[in-house]
PDB file of C-alpha atoms in Angstrom:
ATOM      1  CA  UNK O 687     -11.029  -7.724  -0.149  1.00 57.00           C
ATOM      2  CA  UNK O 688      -9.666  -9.843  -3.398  1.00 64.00           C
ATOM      3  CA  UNK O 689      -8.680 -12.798  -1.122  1.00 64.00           C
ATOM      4  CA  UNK O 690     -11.347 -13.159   1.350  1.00 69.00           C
ATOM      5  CA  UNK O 691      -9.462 -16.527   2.659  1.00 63.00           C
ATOM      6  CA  UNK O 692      -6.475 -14.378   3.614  1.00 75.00           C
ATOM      7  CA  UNK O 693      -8.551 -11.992   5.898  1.00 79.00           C
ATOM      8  CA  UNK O 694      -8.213 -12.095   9.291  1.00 87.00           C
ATOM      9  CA  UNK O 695     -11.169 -11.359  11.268  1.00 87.00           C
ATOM     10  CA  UNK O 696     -10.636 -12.961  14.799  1.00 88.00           C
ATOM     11  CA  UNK O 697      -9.698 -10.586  17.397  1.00 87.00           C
ATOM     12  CA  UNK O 698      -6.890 -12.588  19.189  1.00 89.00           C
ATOM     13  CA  UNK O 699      -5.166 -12.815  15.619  1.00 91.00           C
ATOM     14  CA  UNK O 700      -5.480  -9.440  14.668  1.00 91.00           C
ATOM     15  CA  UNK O 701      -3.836  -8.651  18.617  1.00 90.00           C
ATOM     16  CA  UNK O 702      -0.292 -10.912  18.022  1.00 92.00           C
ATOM     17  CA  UNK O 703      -0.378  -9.140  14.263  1.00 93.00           C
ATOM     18  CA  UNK O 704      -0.726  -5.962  15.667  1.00 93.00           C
ATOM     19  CA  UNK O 705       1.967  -6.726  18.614  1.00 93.00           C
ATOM     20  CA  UNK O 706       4.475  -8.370  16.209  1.00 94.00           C
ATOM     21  CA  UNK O 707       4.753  -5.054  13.866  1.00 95.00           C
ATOM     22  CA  UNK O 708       7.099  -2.989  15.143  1.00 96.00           C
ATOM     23  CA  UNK O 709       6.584  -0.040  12.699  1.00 97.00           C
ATOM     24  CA  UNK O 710       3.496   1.808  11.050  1.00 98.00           C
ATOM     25  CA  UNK O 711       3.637   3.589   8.125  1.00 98.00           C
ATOM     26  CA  UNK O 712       1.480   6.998   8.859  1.00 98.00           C
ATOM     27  CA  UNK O 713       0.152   7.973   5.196  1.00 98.00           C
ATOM     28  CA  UNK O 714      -0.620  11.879   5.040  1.00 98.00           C
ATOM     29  CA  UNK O 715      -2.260  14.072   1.705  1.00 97.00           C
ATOM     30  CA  UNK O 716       0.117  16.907   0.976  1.00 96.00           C
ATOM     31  CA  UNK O 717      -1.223  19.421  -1.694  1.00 94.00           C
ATOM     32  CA  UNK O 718      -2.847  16.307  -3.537  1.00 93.00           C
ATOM     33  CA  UNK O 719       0.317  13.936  -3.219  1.00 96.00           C
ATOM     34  CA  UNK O 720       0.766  11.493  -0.966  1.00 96.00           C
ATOM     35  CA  UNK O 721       3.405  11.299   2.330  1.00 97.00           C
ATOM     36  CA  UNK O 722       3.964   8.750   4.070  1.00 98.00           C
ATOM     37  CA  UNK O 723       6.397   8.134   7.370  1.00 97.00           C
ATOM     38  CA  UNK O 724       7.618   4.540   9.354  1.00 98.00           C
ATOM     39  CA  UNK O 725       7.315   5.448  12.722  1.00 97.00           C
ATOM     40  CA  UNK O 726       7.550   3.150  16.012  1.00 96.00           C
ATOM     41  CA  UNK O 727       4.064   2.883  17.839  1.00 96.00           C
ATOM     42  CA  UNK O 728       2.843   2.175  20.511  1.00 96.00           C
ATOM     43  CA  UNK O 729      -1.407   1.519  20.655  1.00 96.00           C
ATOM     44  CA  UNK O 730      -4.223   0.525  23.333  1.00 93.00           C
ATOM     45  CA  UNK O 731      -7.175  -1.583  22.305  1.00 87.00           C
ATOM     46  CA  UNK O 732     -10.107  -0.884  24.678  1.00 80.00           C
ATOM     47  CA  UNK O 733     -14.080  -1.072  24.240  1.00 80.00           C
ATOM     48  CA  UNK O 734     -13.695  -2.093  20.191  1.00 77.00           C
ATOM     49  CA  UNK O 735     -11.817   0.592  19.195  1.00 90.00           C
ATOM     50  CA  UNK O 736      -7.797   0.554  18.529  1.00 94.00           C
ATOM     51  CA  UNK O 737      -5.775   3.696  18.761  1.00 97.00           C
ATOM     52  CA  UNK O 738      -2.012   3.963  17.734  1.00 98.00           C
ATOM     53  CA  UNK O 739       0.259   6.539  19.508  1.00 97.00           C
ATOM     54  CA  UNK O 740       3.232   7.949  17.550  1.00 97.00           C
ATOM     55  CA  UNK O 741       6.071  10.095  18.835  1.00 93.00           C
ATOM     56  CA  UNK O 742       8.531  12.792  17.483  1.00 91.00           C
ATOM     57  CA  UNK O 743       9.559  16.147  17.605  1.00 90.00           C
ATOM     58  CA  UNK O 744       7.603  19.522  18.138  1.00 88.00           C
ATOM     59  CA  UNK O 745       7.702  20.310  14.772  1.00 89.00           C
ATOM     60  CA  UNK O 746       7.917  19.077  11.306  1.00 92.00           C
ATOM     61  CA  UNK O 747       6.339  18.173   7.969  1.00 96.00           C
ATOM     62  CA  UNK O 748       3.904  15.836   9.400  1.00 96.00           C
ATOM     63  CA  UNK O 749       2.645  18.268  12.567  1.00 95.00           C
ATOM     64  CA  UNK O 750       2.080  20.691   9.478  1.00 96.00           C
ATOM     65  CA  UNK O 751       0.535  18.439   7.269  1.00 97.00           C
ATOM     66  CA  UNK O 752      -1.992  16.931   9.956  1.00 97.00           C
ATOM     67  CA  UNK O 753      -2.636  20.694  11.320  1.00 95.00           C
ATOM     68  CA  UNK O 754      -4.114  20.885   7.317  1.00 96.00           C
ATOM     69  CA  UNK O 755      -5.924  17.151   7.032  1.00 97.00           C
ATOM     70  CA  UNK O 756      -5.953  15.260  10.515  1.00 97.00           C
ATOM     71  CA  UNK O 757      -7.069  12.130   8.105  1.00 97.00           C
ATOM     72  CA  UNK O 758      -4.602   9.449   7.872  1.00 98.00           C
ATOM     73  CA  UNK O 759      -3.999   6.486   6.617  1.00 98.00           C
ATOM     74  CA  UNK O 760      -1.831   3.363   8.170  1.00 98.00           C
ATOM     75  CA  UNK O 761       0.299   0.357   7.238  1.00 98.00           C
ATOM     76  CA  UNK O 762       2.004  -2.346   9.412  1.00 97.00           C
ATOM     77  CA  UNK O 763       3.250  -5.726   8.002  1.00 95.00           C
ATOM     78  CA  UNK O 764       5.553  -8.549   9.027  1.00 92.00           C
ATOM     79  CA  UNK O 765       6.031 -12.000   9.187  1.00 87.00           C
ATOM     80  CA  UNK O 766       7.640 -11.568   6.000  1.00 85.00           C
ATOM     81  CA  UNK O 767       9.398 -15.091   4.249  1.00 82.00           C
ATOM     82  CA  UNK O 768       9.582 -16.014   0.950  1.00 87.00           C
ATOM     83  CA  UNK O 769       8.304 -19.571  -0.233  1.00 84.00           C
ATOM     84  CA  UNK O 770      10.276 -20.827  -3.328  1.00 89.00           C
ATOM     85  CA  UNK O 771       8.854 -23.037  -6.535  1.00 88.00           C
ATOM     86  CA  UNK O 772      10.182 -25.081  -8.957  1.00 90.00           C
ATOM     87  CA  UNK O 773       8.798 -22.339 -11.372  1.00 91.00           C
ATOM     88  CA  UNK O 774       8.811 -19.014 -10.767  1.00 92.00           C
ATOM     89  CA  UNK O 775       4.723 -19.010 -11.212  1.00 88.00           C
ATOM     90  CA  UNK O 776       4.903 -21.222  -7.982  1.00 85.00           C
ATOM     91  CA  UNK O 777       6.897 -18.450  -5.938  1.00 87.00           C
ATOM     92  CA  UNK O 778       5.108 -17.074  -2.956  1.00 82.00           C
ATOM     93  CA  UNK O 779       5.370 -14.699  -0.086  1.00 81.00           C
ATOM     94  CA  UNK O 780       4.253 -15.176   3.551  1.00 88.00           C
ATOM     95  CA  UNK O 781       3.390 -12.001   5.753  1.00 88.00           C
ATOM     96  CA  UNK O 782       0.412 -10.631   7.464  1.00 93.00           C
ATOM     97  CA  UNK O 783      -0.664  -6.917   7.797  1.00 94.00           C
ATOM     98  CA  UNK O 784      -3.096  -4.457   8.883  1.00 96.00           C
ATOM     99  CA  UNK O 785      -4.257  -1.479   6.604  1.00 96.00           C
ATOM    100  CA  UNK O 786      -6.614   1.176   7.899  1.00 97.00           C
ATOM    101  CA  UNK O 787      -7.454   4.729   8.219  1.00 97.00           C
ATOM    102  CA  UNK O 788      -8.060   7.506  11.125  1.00 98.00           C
ATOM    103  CA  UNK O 789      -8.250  10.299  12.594  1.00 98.00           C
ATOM    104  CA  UNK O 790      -5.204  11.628  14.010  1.00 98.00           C
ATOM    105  CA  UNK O 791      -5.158  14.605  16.588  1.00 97.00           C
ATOM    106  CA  UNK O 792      -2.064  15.418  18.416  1.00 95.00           C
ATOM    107  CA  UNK O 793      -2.398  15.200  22.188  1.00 94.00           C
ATOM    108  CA  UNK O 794      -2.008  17.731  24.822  1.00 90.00           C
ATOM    109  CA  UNK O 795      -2.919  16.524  28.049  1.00 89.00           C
ATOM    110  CA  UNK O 796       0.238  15.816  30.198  1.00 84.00           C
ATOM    111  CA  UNK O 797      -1.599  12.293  31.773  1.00 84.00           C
ATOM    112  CA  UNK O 798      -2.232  10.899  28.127  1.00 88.00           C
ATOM    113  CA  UNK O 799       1.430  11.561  27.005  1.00 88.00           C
ATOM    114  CA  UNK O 800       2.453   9.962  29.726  1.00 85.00           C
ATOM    115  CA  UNK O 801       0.187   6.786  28.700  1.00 89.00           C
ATOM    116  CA  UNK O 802       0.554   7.190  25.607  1.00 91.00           C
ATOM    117  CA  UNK O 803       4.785   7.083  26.218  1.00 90.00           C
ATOM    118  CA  UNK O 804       4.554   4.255  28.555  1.00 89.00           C
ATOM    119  CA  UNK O 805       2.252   2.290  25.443  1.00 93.00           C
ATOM    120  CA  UNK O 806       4.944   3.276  22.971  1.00 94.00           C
ATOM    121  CA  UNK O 807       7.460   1.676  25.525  1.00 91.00           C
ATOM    122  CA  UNK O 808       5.760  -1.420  26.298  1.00 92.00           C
ATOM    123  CA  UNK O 809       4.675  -2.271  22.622  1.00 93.00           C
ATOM    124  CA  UNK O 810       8.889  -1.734  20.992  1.00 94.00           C
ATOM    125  CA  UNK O 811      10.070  -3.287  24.655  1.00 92.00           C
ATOM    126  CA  UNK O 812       8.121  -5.578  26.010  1.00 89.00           C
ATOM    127  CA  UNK O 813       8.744  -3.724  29.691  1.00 88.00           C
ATOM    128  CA  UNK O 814       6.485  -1.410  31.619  1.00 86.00           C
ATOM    129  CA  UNK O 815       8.047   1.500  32.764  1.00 77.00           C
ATOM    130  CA  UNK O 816       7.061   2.883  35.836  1.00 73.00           C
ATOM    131  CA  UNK O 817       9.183   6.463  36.242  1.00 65.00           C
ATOM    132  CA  UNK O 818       5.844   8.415  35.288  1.00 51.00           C
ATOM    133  CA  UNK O 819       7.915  11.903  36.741  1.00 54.00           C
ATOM    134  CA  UNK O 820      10.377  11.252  33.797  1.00 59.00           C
ATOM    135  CA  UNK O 821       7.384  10.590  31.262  1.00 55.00           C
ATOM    136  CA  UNK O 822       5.709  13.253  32.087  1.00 59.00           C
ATOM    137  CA  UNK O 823       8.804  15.173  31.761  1.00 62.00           C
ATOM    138  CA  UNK O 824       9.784  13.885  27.965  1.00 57.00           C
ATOM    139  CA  UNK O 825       6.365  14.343  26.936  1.00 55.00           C
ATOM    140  CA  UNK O 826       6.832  17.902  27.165  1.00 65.00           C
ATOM    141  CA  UNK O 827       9.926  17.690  25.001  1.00 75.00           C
ATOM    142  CA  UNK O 828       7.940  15.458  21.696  1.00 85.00           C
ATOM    143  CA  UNK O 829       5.005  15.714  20.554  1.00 92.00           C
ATOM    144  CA  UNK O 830       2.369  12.314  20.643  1.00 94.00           C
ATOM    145  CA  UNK O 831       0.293  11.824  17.251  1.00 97.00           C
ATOM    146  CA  UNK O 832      -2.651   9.962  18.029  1.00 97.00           C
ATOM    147  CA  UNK O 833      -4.671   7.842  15.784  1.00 98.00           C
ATOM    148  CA  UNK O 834      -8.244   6.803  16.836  1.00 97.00           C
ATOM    149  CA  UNK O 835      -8.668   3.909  13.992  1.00 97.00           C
ATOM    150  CA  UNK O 836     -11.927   4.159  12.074  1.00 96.00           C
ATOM    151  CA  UNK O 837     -12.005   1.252   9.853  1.00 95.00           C
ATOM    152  CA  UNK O 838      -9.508  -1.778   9.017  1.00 94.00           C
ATOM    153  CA  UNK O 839      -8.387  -4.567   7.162  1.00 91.00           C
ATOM    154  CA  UNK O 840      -6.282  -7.122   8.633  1.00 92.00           C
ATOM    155  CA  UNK O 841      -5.033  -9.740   6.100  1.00 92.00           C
ATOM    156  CA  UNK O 842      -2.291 -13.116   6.141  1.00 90.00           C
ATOM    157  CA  UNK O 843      -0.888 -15.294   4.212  1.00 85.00           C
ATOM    158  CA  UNK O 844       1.297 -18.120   5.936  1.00 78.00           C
ATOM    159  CA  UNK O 845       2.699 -21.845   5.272  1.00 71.00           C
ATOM    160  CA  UNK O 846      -0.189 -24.058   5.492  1.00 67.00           C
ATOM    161  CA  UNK O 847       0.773 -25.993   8.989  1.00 59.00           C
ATOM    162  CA  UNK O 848       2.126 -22.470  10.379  1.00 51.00           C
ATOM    163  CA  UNK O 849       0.964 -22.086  13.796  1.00 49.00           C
ATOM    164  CA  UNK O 850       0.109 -18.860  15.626  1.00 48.00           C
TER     165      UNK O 850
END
């Protein structure tokens, strides 16, 4: 990384990052170009390793593409504000995001949809959801992308008395 004083390697950081993005941009190869979607996510962090869950129809460009190349790559940002200059050399640009790449597999079992629907719901809401009948039941009608996360960057750049 260029600008080793903007990474952010503390895990309690990288967390509110991670909770404050609201979309992830899912990066795909198709036939040597690259594809990439914003989609909503939900993810769990457990044992050291962070896996997003994505949701959307039964079929599609991207089921087709990751049936081809399950590798992936992802993108989140936010915090985005702009820091004027008296020159435009002294212009600037506050944000924080996470870059990675994984492995994404689309998941079958009815009890993971469900979690993984409930995650999705808690991360864009803020609420748990309970009704795991009715989960269970709109799992069968998407399909759930998920990402096990093999590697990472998390990186910010804020005002200098910014607190977290």
């Amino acid at each position: 990384m260029r600008r080793a004083d903007r990474e952010v390697k503390d895990w309690k950081e990288i967390l509110q990052i991670l909770e404050s993005c609201k979309v992830c941009r899912l990066g795909m190869m198709d036939e040597g170009k690259i594809y990439i979607v914003p989609m909503n996510y939900g993810y769990i962090y457990e044992e050291g390793k962070l896996v997003l869950y994505f949701h959307g129809a039964r079929e599609g460009k991207k089921l087709r593409l990751l049936e081809v190349n399950p590798t992936v790559g992802i993108e989140m940002d936010g915090g985005h504000e702009l820091e004027a200059g008296k020159t435009a050399c002294q212009y600037s640009y506050f944000y924080a995001s996470i870059i990675g790449n994984g492995k994404a597999e689309i998941v079958t079992k009815p009890e993971e949809k469900s979690g993984a629907l409930a995650a999705i719901m808690k991360h864009q809401t803020g609420k748990v959801f309970e009704e795991l009948e009715s989960n269970l039941k709109l799992g069968a009608a998407v399909e759930i992308i998920r990402v096990e996360v093999e590697e990472f960057t998390c990186k910010r750049h804020r005002k200098e008395k910014e607190s977290l």
